[in-house]
PDB file of C-alpha atoms in Angstrom:
ATOM      1  CA  MET A   1      11.381  -3.990  -6.439  1.00 58.00           C
ATOM      2  CA  ALA A   2      12.040  -6.553  -3.707  1.00 63.00           C
ATOM      3  CA  ASN A   3      10.582 -10.022  -4.097  1.00 76.00           C
ATOM      4  CA  PRO A   4       7.335 -10.416  -2.124  1.00 81.00           C
ATOM      5  CA  LEU A   5       7.522 -12.548   1.005  1.00 88.00           C
ATOM      6  CA  ASN A   6       6.655 -16.189   0.593  1.00 91.00           C
ATOM      7  CA  LEU A   7       4.277 -17.912   3.011  1.00 91.00           C
ATOM      8  CA  GLU A   8       7.021 -19.001   5.438  1.00 94.00           C
ATOM      9  CA  GLU A   9       8.634 -15.557   5.466  1.00 93.00           C
ATOM     10  CA  ARG A  10       5.316 -13.855   6.059  1.00 92.00           C
ATOM     11  CA  GLN A  11       4.593 -16.172   8.976  1.00 93.00           C
ATOM     12  CA  GLU A  12       8.046 -15.394  10.397  1.00 94.00           C
ATOM     13  CA  LEU A  13       7.320 -11.667  10.192  1.00 94.00           C
ATOM     14  CA  LEU A  14       3.832 -11.990  11.685  1.00 92.00           C
ATOM     15  CA  THR A  15       5.085 -14.132  14.572  1.00 93.00           C
ATOM     16  CA  HIS A  16       7.700 -11.529  15.509  1.00 94.00           C
ATOM     17  CA  MET A  17       5.452  -8.489  15.097  1.00 93.00           C
ATOM     18  CA  ALA A  18       2.569  -9.998  17.104  1.00 92.00           C
ATOM     19  CA  GLN A  19       4.376  -9.149  20.355  1.00 91.00           C
ATOM     20  CA  TYR A  20       3.619  -5.454  19.738  1.00 92.00           C
ATOM     21  CA  TRP A  21      -0.119  -5.918  19.156  1.00 89.00           C
ATOM     22  CA  GLY A  22      -1.243  -7.080  22.584  1.00 78.00           C
ATOM     23  CA  HIS A  23      -4.642  -8.751  22.785  1.00 82.00           C
ATOM     24  CA  HIS A  24      -5.806  -7.154  19.527  1.00 76.00           C
ATOM     25  CA  GLY A  25      -3.938  -9.620  17.330  1.00 83.00           C
ATOM     26  CA  ALA A  26      -3.503  -6.918  14.672  1.00 89.00           C
ATOM     27  CA  PRO A  27      -2.048  -3.410  14.324  1.00 93.00           C
ATOM     28  CA  SER A  28      -4.204  -0.281  14.339  1.00 92.00           C
ATOM     29  CA  SER A  29      -5.077   2.224  11.614  1.00 93.00           C
ATOM     30  CA  ILE A  30      -5.377   5.857  12.733  1.00 95.00           C
ATOM     31  CA  CYS A  31      -6.023   9.074  10.823  1.00 94.00           C
ATOM     32  CA  THR A  32      -5.286  12.373  12.557  1.00 94.00           C
ATOM     33  CA  PHE A  33      -6.595  15.456  10.778  1.00 93.00           C
ATOM     34  CA  GLY A  34      -6.698  19.134  11.614  1.00 91.00           C
ATOM     35  CA  SER A  35      -5.224  22.530  10.816  1.00 88.00           C
ATOM     36  CA  PRO A  36      -1.643  22.841   9.514  1.00 87.00           C
ATOM     37  CA  GLY A  37       0.924  23.284  12.278  1.00 85.00           C
ATOM     38  CA  VAL A  38      -1.225  21.870  15.068  1.00 88.00           C
ATOM     39  CA  GLY A  39       1.431  19.242  15.886  1.00 89.00           C
ATOM     40  CA  LYS A  40       0.358  16.054  14.075  1.00 93.00           C
ATOM     41  CA  THR A  41       3.801  15.343  12.591  1.00 93.00           C
ATOM     42  CA  LEU A  42       5.529  16.334  15.819  1.00 90.00           C
ATOM     43  CA  ASP A  43       3.427  13.822  17.758  1.00 92.00           C
ATOM     44  CA  ASN A  44       4.311  11.092  15.252  1.00 93.00           C
ATOM     45  CA  GLY A  45       8.013  11.652  15.835  1.00 91.00           C
ATOM     46  CA  MET A  46       7.678  11.859  19.612  1.00 88.00           C
ATOM     47  CA  SER A  47       5.599   8.675  19.634  1.00 91.00           C
ATOM     48  CA  PHE A  48       7.594   6.443  17.282  1.00 93.00           C
ATOM     49  CA  HIS A  49      11.022   8.111  16.726  1.00 90.00           C
ATOM     50  CA  ARG A  50      13.259   5.530  14.952  1.00 92.00           C
ATOM     51  CA  LEU A  51      10.603   2.799  15.122  1.00 93.00           C
ATOM     52  CA  ALA A  52       8.499   4.154  12.241  1.00 95.00           C
ATOM     53  CA  ILE A  53       9.005   4.545   8.537  1.00 96.00           C
ATOM     54  CA  TYR A  54       7.911   8.044   7.507  1.00 96.00           C
ATOM     55  CA  ILE A  55       6.471   8.417   4.004  1.00 95.00           C
ATOM     56  CA  GLY A  56       5.701  11.832   2.575  1.00 92.00           C
ATOM     57  CA  ILE A  57       7.301  15.087   1.503  1.00 90.00           C
ATOM     58  CA  LYS A  58      10.619  15.153   3.339  1.00 91.00           C
ATOM     59  CA  SER A  59      10.678  18.908   3.882  1.00 90.00           C
ATOM     60  CA  HIS A  60       7.387  18.601   5.786  1.00 89.00           C
ATOM     61  CA  LEU A  61       8.941  16.241   8.353  1.00 92.00           C
ATOM     62  CA  THR A  62      11.563  18.576   9.808  1.00 91.00           C
ATOM     63  CA  SER A  63       9.722  18.964  13.122  1.00 88.00           C
ATOM     64  CA  ILE A  64      10.632  15.350  13.987  1.00 90.00           C
ATOM     65  CA  PRO A  65      14.430  15.744  14.161  1.00 90.00           C
ATOM     66  CA  ALA A  66      13.965  19.212  15.677  1.00 87.00           C
ATOM     67  CA  ALA A  67      11.880  17.818  18.544  1.00 82.00           C
ATOM     68  CA  THR A  68      13.550  14.440  19.097  1.00 82.00           C
ATOM     69  CA  GLY A  69      17.185  15.363  18.437  1.00 85.00           C
ATOM     70  CA  ILE A  70      17.428  12.412  16.051  1.00 89.00           C
ATOM     71  CA  PRO A  71      19.129  13.531  12.793  1.00 92.00           C
ATOM     72  CA  MET A  72      16.961  13.202   9.694  1.00 93.00           C
ATOM     73  CA  GLY A  73      19.576  10.850   8.214  1.00 92.00           C
ATOM     74  CA  GLU A  74      18.983   8.369  11.052  1.00 92.00           C
ATOM     75  CA  LEU A  75      15.232   8.218  10.434  1.00 94.00           C
ATOM     76  CA  ALA A  76      13.597   5.988   7.811  1.00 95.00           C
ATOM     77  CA  VAL A  77      12.179   8.690   5.542  1.00 95.00           C
ATOM     78  CA  MET A  78      10.813   8.056   2.043  1.00 95.00           C
ATOM     79  CA  ASP A  79      10.422  11.281   0.051  1.00 95.00           C
ATOM     80  CA  VAL A  80       7.363  10.812  -2.201  1.00 95.00           C
ATOM     81  CA  ARG A  81       4.790  12.987  -3.946  1.00 94.00           C
ATOM     82  CA  THR A  82       1.941  10.654  -4.998  1.00 95.00           C
ATOM     83  CA  ILE A  83      -0.144   7.729  -3.738  1.00 95.00           C
ATOM     84  CA  SER A  84       1.407   5.506  -6.431  1.00 95.00           C
ATOM     85  CA  GLN A  85       4.852   6.222  -4.986  1.00 95.00           C
ATOM     86  CA  VAL A  86       3.566   5.336  -1.507  1.00 94.00           C
ATOM     87  CA  VAL A  87       2.309   2.001  -2.870  1.00 93.00           C
ATOM     88  CA  SER A  88       5.727   1.310  -4.418  1.00 92.00           C
ATOM     89  CA  VAL A  89       7.363   1.790  -1.005  1.00 93.00           C
ATOM     90  CA  MET A  90       4.762  -0.464   0.629  1.00 92.00           C
ATOM     91  CA  HIS A  91       5.735  -3.312  -1.672  1.00 88.00           C
ATOM     92  CA  GLU A  92       9.255  -3.124  -0.212  1.00 93.00           C
ATOM     93  CA  VAL A  93       8.556  -2.561   3.489  1.00 93.00           C
ATOM     94  CA  SER A  94       7.784  -6.131   4.590  1.00 92.00           C
ATOM     95  CA  ARG A  95      11.040  -7.379   3.061  1.00 93.00           C
ATOM     96  CA  TRP A  96      13.019  -4.555   4.674  1.00 94.00           C
ATOM     97  CA  ASN A  97      11.434  -5.188   8.074  1.00 94.00           C
ATOM     98  CA  LEU A  98      12.110  -8.940   7.928  1.00 95.00           C
ATOM     99  CA  GLU A  99      15.743  -8.189   7.100  1.00 95.00           C
ATOM    100  CA  ARG A 100      15.950  -5.883  10.131  1.00 94.00           C
ATOM    101  CA  ILE A 101      14.552  -8.594  12.395  1.00 95.00           C
ATOM    102  CA  ARG A 102      16.963 -11.221  11.063  1.00 96.00           C
ATOM    103  CA  ALA A 103      19.844  -8.801  11.638  1.00 96.00           C
ATOM    104  CA  GLY A 104      18.849  -8.472  15.305  1.00 93.00           C
ATOM    105  CA  GLU A 105      17.577  -4.899  14.903  1.00 92.00           C
ATOM    106  CA  MET A 106      14.348  -3.438  16.209  1.00 90.00           C
ATOM    107  CA  PRO A 107      11.706  -3.580  13.491  1.00 93.00           C
ATOM    108  CA  TRP A 108       9.620  -0.637  12.423  1.00 94.00           C
ATOM    109  CA  ILE A 109       6.295  -0.940  14.234  1.00 94.00           C
ATOM    110  CA  ALA A 110       4.487   1.911  12.456  1.00 95.00           C
ATOM    111  CA  MET A 111       4.157   3.517   9.048  1.00 96.00           C
ATOM    112  CA  VAL A 112       3.435   7.252   9.033  1.00 96.00           C
ATOM    113  CA  ILE A 113       1.953   8.793   5.876  1.00 95.00           C
ATOM    114  CA  ASP A 114       2.278  12.562   6.023  1.00 92.00           C
ATOM    115  CA  ASP A 115       0.316  14.263   4.562  1.00 88.00           C
ATOM    116  CA  LEU A 116      -2.518  12.495   2.712  1.00 92.00           C
ATOM    117  CA  GLN A 117      -3.906  15.744   1.320  1.00 90.00           C
ATOM    118  CA  TYR A 118      -0.670  16.592  -0.492  1.00 92.00           C
ATOM    119  CA  LEU A 119      -0.164  13.027  -1.720  1.00 94.00           C
ATOM    120  CA  ALA A 120      -3.753  12.723  -2.966  1.00 92.00           C
ATOM    121  CA  THR A 121      -3.440  16.074  -4.746  1.00 92.00           C
ATOM    122  CA  GLY A 122      -0.202  14.894  -6.370  1.00 93.00           C
ATOM    123  CA  GLN A 123      -1.931  11.670  -7.390  1.00 94.00           C
ATOM    124  CA  PHE A 124      -4.838  13.626  -8.864  1.00 92.00           C
ATOM    125  CA  GLN A 125      -2.466  15.746 -10.950  1.00 93.00           C
ATOM    126  CA  ALA A 126      -0.608  12.659 -12.174  1.00 94.00           C
ATOM    127  CA  ARG A 127      -3.822  10.838 -13.105  1.00 92.00           C
ATOM    128  CA  GLU A 128      -5.152  13.972 -14.782  1.00 91.00           C
ATOM    129  CA  GLN A 129      -2.068  14.204 -17.002  1.00 91.00           C
ATOM    130  CA  GLU A 130      -2.452  10.530 -17.910  1.00 91.00           C
ATOM    131  CA  MET A 131      -6.075  11.174 -18.877  1.00 88.00           C
ATOM    132  CA  ILE A 132      -5.222  14.266 -20.944  1.00 87.00           C
ATOM    133  CA  GLN A 133      -2.548  12.393 -22.886  1.00 88.00           C
ATOM    134  CA  ALA A 134      -4.765   9.349 -23.450  1.00 85.00           C
ATOM    135  CA  ARG A 135      -7.708  11.408 -24.708  1.00 81.00           C
ATOM    136  CA  ALA A 136      -5.434  13.575 -26.870  1.00 83.00           C
ATOM    137  CA  ALA A 137      -4.148  10.415 -28.547  1.00 85.00           C
ATOM    138  CA  GLU A 138      -7.766   9.563 -29.361  1.00 83.00           C
ATOM    139  CA  GLY A 139      -8.465  13.092 -30.624  1.00 83.00           C
ATOM    140  CA  LYS A 140     -10.763  13.862 -27.677  1.00 82.00           C
ATOM    141  CA  ASP A 141     -11.003  16.865 -25.370  1.00 80.00           C
ATOM    142  CA  PRO A 142      -9.907  16.494 -21.709  1.00 72.00           C
ATOM    143  CA  ASP A 143     -12.560  15.230 -19.296  1.00 76.00           C
ATOM    144  CA  SER A 144     -11.431  14.945 -15.682  1.00 75.00           C
ATOM    145  CA  ARG A 145     -14.641  13.472 -14.241  1.00 75.00           C
ATOM    146  CA  GLY A 146     -13.150   9.999 -14.116  1.00 81.00           C
ATOM    147  CA  VAL A 147      -9.984  11.218 -12.397  1.00 88.00           C
ATOM    148  CA  TYR A 148     -11.738  11.534  -9.020  1.00 86.00           C
ATOM    149  CA  LEU A 149     -12.865   7.921  -9.226  1.00 86.00           C
ATOM    150  CA  SER A 150      -9.357   6.773 -10.202  1.00 90.00           C
ATOM    151  CA  VAL A 151      -7.745   8.528  -7.228  1.00 91.00           C
ATOM    152  CA  THR A 152     -10.412   7.183  -4.863  1.00 90.00           C
ATOM    153  CA  LYS A 153      -9.578   3.671  -6.102  1.00 91.00           C
ATOM    154  CA  ASP A 154      -5.846   4.383  -5.675  1.00 93.00           C
ATOM    155  CA  ILE A 155      -6.381   5.345  -2.032  1.00 92.00           C
ATOM    156  CA  GLY A 156      -8.568   2.284  -1.485  1.00 91.00           C
ATOM    157  CA  TYR A 157      -5.854   0.031  -2.930  1.00 92.00           C
ATOM    158  CA  MET A 158      -3.282   1.633  -0.612  1.00 92.00           C
ATOM    159  CA  MET A 159      -5.524   1.009   2.392  1.00 90.00           C
ATOM    160  CA  ASN A 160      -5.995  -2.653   1.459  1.00 88.00           C
ATOM    161  CA  LEU A 161      -2.282  -3.158   0.849  1.00 88.00           C
ATOM    162  CA  VAL A 162      -1.191  -1.742   4.212  1.00 85.00           C
ATOM    163  CA  ARG A 163      -3.153  -4.432   6.046  1.00 80.00           C
ATOM    164  CA  ASP A 164      -0.542  -6.970   4.922  1.00 83.00           C
ATOM    165  CA  LEU A 165       2.440  -5.012   6.298  1.00 89.00           C
ATOM    166  CA  SER A 166       2.054  -5.887  10.019  1.00 90.00           C
ATOM    167  CA  LEU A 167       2.498  -2.206  10.977  1.00 94.00           C
ATOM    168  CA  HIS A 168       0.410   0.399  12.729  1.00 94.00           C
ATOM    169  CA  LEU A 169      -0.754   2.830  10.041  1.00 95.00           C
ATOM    170  CA  ILE A 170      -0.774   6.522  10.963  1.00 96.00           C
ATOM    171  CA  ILE A 171      -2.134   8.930   8.344  1.00 95.00           C
ATOM    172  CA  ASN A 172      -2.102  12.704   8.769  1.00 95.00           C
ATOM    173  CA  SER A 173      -4.255  15.070   6.765  1.00 92.00           C
ATOM    174  CA  HIS A 174      -5.593  18.599   6.767  1.00 90.00           C
ATOM    175  CA  ALA A 175      -9.239  18.927   7.780  1.00 88.00           C
ATOM    176  CA  ARG A 176     -11.983  20.091   5.488  1.00 81.00           C
ATOM    177  CA  ASP A 177     -13.544  23.301   6.752  1.00 72.00           C
ATOM    178  CA  ARG A 178     -16.332  22.395   9.164  1.00 66.00           C
ATOM    179  CA  ASP A 179     -18.505  25.149   7.675  1.00 62.00           C
ATOM    180  CA  GLU A 180     -18.357  23.779   4.127  1.00 62.00           C
ATOM    181  CA  THR A 181     -21.281  21.879   2.694  1.00 58.00           C
ATOM    182  CA  LEU A 182     -21.419  18.150   3.378  1.00 52.00           C
ATOM    183  CA  PRO A 183     -19.422  16.080   3.902  1.00 56.00           C
ATOM    184  CA  ARG A 184     -17.872  18.498   6.346  1.00 60.00           C
ATOM    185  CA  GLY A 185     -15.443  17.668   9.096  1.00 69.00           C
ATOM    186  CA  THR A 186     -13.551  15.066   7.041  1.00 77.00           C
ATOM    187  CA  PRO A 187      -9.927  14.889   5.843  1.00 82.00           C
ATOM    188  CA  MET A 188      -9.433  17.358   2.995  1.00 82.00           C
ATOM    189  CA  LEU A 189      -9.016  15.438  -0.265  1.00 83.00           C
ATOM    190  CA  PRO A 190      -9.432  16.572  -3.890  1.00 78.00           C
ATOM    191  CA  SER A 191     -13.122  15.679  -4.320  1.00 70.00           C
ATOM    192  CA  ARG A 192     -16.077  16.304  -2.062  1.00 61.00           C
ATOM    193  CA  ASN A 193     -16.911  12.636  -1.579  1.00 75.00           C
ATOM    194  CA  MET A 194     -13.328  11.355  -1.436  1.00 82.00           C
ATOM    195  CA  GLY A 195     -12.879  12.422   2.194  1.00 81.00           C
ATOM    196  CA  GLN A 196     -16.115  10.676   3.143  1.00 82.00           C
ATOM    197  CA  THR A 197     -15.002   7.492   1.355  1.00 85.00           C
ATOM    198  CA  PHE A 198     -11.625   7.531   3.049  1.00 88.00           C
ATOM    199  CA  SER A 199     -13.219   8.087   6.456  1.00 86.00           C
ATOM    200  CA  GLY A 200     -15.102   4.842   5.964  1.00 86.00           C
ATOM    201  CA  GLN A 201     -11.882   2.935   5.218  1.00 87.00           C
ATOM    202  CA  ILE A 202      -9.776   4.048   8.194  1.00 90.00           C
ATOM    203  CA  GLY A 203     -10.151   2.725  11.746  1.00 90.00           C
ATOM    204  CA  THR A 204      -9.709   5.560  14.249  1.00 94.00           C
ATOM    205  CA  LEU A 205     -10.321   9.188  13.227  1.00 93.00           C
ATOM    206  CA  LEU A 206      -8.928  11.805  15.615  1.00 94.00           C
ATOM    207  CA  TYR A 207      -9.450  15.511  15.029  1.00 93.00           C
ATOM    208  CA  ALA A 208      -6.380  17.493  16.133  1.00 93.00           C
ATOM    209  CA  GLU A 209      -6.817  21.011  17.442  1.00 90.00           C
ATOM    210  CA  LYS A 210      -4.673  23.539  19.240  1.00 83.00           C
ATOM    211  CA  GLU A 211      -5.234  23.996  22.938  1.00 70.00           C
ATOM    212  CA  VAL A 212      -6.209  27.603  23.671  1.00 58.00           C
ATOM    213  CA  THR A 213      -4.126  28.807  26.608  1.00 50.00           C
ATOM    214  CA  THR A 214      -3.251  32.082  28.198  1.00 38.00           C
ATOM    215  CA  THR A 215       0.457  32.784  27.782  1.00 39.00           C
ATOM    216  CA  VAL A 216       2.644  35.721  28.695  1.00 35.00           C
ATOM    217  CA  GLN A 217       3.100  37.851  25.628  1.00 36.00           C
ATOM    218  CA  ALA A 218       6.546  39.254  24.835  1.00 35.00           C
ATOM    219  CA  PHE A 219       6.662  43.008  24.158  1.00 33.00           C
ATOM    220  CA  ALA A 220       9.675  45.131  23.228  1.00 38.00           C
ATOM    221  CA  MET A 221      10.303  47.813  25.854  1.00 38.00           C
ATOM    222  CA  PRO A 222      10.940  51.480  24.992  1.00 41.00           C
ATOM    223  CA  GLY A 223      14.576  52.148  24.273  1.00 45.00           C
ATOM    224  CA  GLY A 224      15.098  48.915  22.405  1.00 45.00           C
ATOM    225  CA  ALA A 225      15.305  46.588  25.402  1.00 44.00           C
ATOM    226  CA  ALA A 226      15.038  42.901  24.526  1.00 42.00           C
ATOM    227  CA  PRO A 227      11.562  41.449  25.043  1.00 40.00           C
ATOM    228  CA  GLU A 228      10.944  38.903  27.753  1.00 42.00           C
ATOM    229  CA  GLU A 229      10.687  35.327  26.601  1.00 41.00           C
ATOM    230  CA  ALA A 230       7.077  34.154  26.406  1.00 38.00           C
ATOM    231  CA  SER A 231       6.159  31.317  28.730  1.00 39.00           C
ATOM    232  CA  LYS A 232       5.859  27.913  27.089  1.00 37.00           C
ATOM    233  CA  PRO A 233       3.085  25.550  28.157  1.00 38.00           C
ATOM    234  CA  PHE A 234       3.949  22.107  29.444  1.00 38.00           C
ATOM    235  CA  GLY A 235       3.173  19.078  27.330  1.00 48.00           C
ATOM    236  CA  TRP A 236       2.044  18.610  23.751  1.00 59.00           C
ATOM    237  CA  PRO A 237       1.010  21.523  21.506  1.00 66.00           C
ATOM    238  CA  GLY A 238      -2.574  20.399  21.062  1.00 83.00           C
ATOM    239  CA  ARG A 239      -5.136  17.736  21.771  1.00 89.00           C
ATOM    240  CA  TYR A 240      -6.987  14.975  19.956  1.00 93.00           C
ATOM    241  CA  CYS A 241     -10.774  14.900  19.903  1.00 93.00           C
ATOM    242  CA  ALA A 242     -12.373  11.454  19.822  1.00 92.00           C
ATOM    243  CA  HIS A 243     -15.763  13.198  19.748  1.00 90.00           C
ATOM    244  CA  HIS A 244     -16.516  16.602  18.242  1.00 89.00           C
ATOM    245  CA  PRO A 245     -19.803  18.265  17.211  1.00 86.00           C
ATOM    246  CA  SER A 246     -18.418  19.650  13.937  1.00 84.00           C
ATOM    247  CA  TYR A 247     -16.005  16.937  12.777  1.00 88.00           C
ATOM    248  CA  ILE A 248     -16.304  13.236  12.044  1.00 87.00           C
ATOM    249  CA  CYS A 249     -14.401  11.454  14.841  1.00 91.00           C
ATOM    250  CA  ARG A 250     -14.236   7.775  15.704  1.00 90.00           C
ATOM    251  CA  ASP A 251     -12.202   5.990  18.379  1.00 92.00           C
ATOM    252  CA  ARG A 252     -11.936   2.307  17.542  1.00 90.00           C
ATOM    253  CA  LEU A 253      -8.983   1.982  19.900  1.00 89.00           C
ATOM    254  CA  GLY A 254     -11.453   2.332  22.763  1.00 88.00           C
ATOM    255  CA  ALA A 255      -8.855   4.335  24.703  1.00 88.00           C
ATOM    256  CA  ALA A 256      -9.093   7.982  23.663  1.00 88.00           C
ATOM    257  CA  PRO A 257     -10.781  10.518  25.953  1.00 87.00           C
ATOM    258  CA  GLU A 258     -13.266  12.902  24.387  1.00 90.00           C
ATOM    259  CA  ARG A 259     -10.489  15.487  24.383  1.00 88.00           C
ATOM    260  CA  GLY A 260      -7.038  14.459  25.511  1.00 86.00           C
ATOM    261  CA  PRO A 261      -3.317  15.155  25.154  1.00 83.00           C
ATOM    262  CA  MET A 262      -1.865  14.725  21.676  1.00 87.00           C
ATOM    263  CA  ASN A 263       0.050  11.491  22.306  1.00 88.00           C
ATOM    264  CA  LEU A 264      -0.494   8.548  19.951  1.00 93.00           C
ATOM    265  CA  ARG A 265       1.982   6.349  21.798  1.00 91.00           C
ATOM    266  CA  GLU A 266       0.025   6.486  25.039  1.00 88.00           C
ATOM    267  CA  LEU A 267      -3.273   5.909  23.226  1.00 92.00           C
ATOM    268  CA  LEU A 268      -1.883   2.741  21.630  1.00 93.00           C
ATOM    269  CA  ILE A 269      -0.447   1.544  24.947  1.00 91.00           C
ATOM    270  CA  SER A 270      -3.757   2.235  26.685  1.00 89.00           C
ATOM    271  CA  ALA A 271      -5.437   0.117  24.015  1.00 91.00           C
ATOM    272  CA  GLY A 272      -3.135  -2.822  24.800  1.00 91.00           C
ATOM    273  CA  HIS A 273      -0.394  -2.378  22.210  1.00 92.00           C
ATOM    274  CA  SER A 274       3.349  -2.326  22.999  1.00 90.00           C
ATOM    275  CA  VAL A 275       5.293   0.726  21.794  1.00 91.00           C
ATOM    276  CA  PRO A 276       8.941   0.736  22.969  1.00 87.00           C
ATOM    277  CA  ARG A 277      10.539   4.032  24.008  1.00 80.00           C
ATOM    278  CA  ALA A 278      13.859   5.063  22.466  1.00 73.00           C
ATOM    279  CA  PRO A 279      16.656   5.645  25.033  1.00 71.00           C
ATOM    280  CA  GLU A 280      16.969   9.307  24.072  1.00 70.00           C
ATOM    281  CA  MET A 281      13.223   9.785  24.646  1.00 70.00           C
ATOM    282  CA  GLU A 282      13.051   8.283  28.157  1.00 75.00           C
ATOM    283  CA  TRP A 283      12.901  11.783  29.666  1.00 74.00           C
ATOM    284  CA  LEU A 284       9.274  11.890  28.487  1.00 72.00           C
ATOM    285  CA  ASP A 285       8.188   9.101  30.848  1.00 75.00           C
ATOM    286  CA  PRO A 286       7.867  11.211  34.039  1.00 78.00           C
ATOM    287  CA  ALA A 287       5.821  13.839  32.196  1.00 72.00           C
ATOM    288  CA  VAL A 288       3.521  11.229  30.683  1.00 72.00           C
ATOM    289  CA  GLU A 289       3.079   9.394  33.988  1.00 75.00           C
ATOM    290  CA  SER A 290       2.212  12.590  35.875  1.00 76.00           C
ATOM    291  CA  GLY A 291      -0.251  13.575  33.164  1.00 71.00           C
ATOM    292  CA  ALA A 292      -1.915  10.150  33.238  1.00 70.00           C
ATOM    293  CA  GLU A 293      -2.203  10.215  37.038  1.00 74.00           C
ATOM    294  CA  ALA A 294      -3.767  13.675  36.925  1.00 73.00           C
ATOM    295  CA  LEU A 295      -6.308  12.625  34.313  1.00 68.00           C
ATOM    296  CA  LEU A 296      -7.232   9.482  36.258  1.00 70.00           C
ATOM    297  CA  ALA A 297      -7.666  11.593  39.381  1.00 73.00           C
ATOM    298  CA  GLY A 298     -10.057  13.888  37.554  1.00 70.00           C
ATOM    299  CA  ALA A 299      -7.703  16.871  37.370  1.00 66.00           C
ATOM    300  CA  ASP A 300      -7.664  19.316  34.485  1.00 60.00           C
ATOM    301  CA  TYR A 301      -4.554  18.248  32.599  1.00 50.00           C
ATOM    302  CA  TRP A 302      -4.169  21.526  30.780  1.00 49.00           C
ATOM    303  CA  SER A 303      -4.387  23.871  33.765  1.00 52.00           C
ATOM    304  CA  GLU A 304      -2.701  21.721  36.406  1.00 47.00           C
ATOM    305  CA  LEU A 305       0.355  20.420  34.575  1.00 46.00           C
ATOM    306  CA  ARG A 306       1.618  23.312  32.503  1.00 46.00           C
TER     307      ARG A 306
END
């Protein structure tokens, strides 16, 4: 494990990173949650590309190189399975980022944790095994009631630790079914109250949902003719809800529309933060600018710009 930063080193890091925070004076914490495949990970990659460190199950991050064209080997990806492993990486990140700055490289400005549900489940299983072994050594039967509390504390410790890293924190998670008993509409975590507890720790909560559109369906013609390619809608695959009747949503950025395009970068910029664009992603600027102009003019983004 890298040595923790001393006071002078931490001040050096904070002074450099403050240029990305605008008038806020601190980075933001955002949780996006929704159905699998809605585009949460894809938006992370399109928003931060090489300027984020991605922590999670590596095989779940393949949409980022597929969408950005940046090879997985050129992205900062930490392949982990539990919250404890995430915490171990966090202890190293400030040192790594300071070294990047001193070497004249762009620092990471965000940490993406993808996906909290899988990592919390892995943490639960690890803590459960620890409990079983400890109670077996005492001649006692397994009792997993305390495991939920342990994992809740582990997540709370992770949330407190990330505040010292000088990075935007982006956490993805699956959503608990809105029709389940309370607390419904929260990130799906192992226990019923764990999602509610986590929701109280994070800053901005954005529910991600697919945008329902009418597309041309592709049908095979008689005689084996190749089907026509289905039309692809313009823009991002879904939208973020800053307000929703069935899910817990909260926009502490003060920039998210009630329902808007799935684009974390533009939300952070609108809130006063600075998020540089990678050279290979500059082609996105015209699309984003036209979408922003349409929204400001009161147009329907989804129908007008596809």
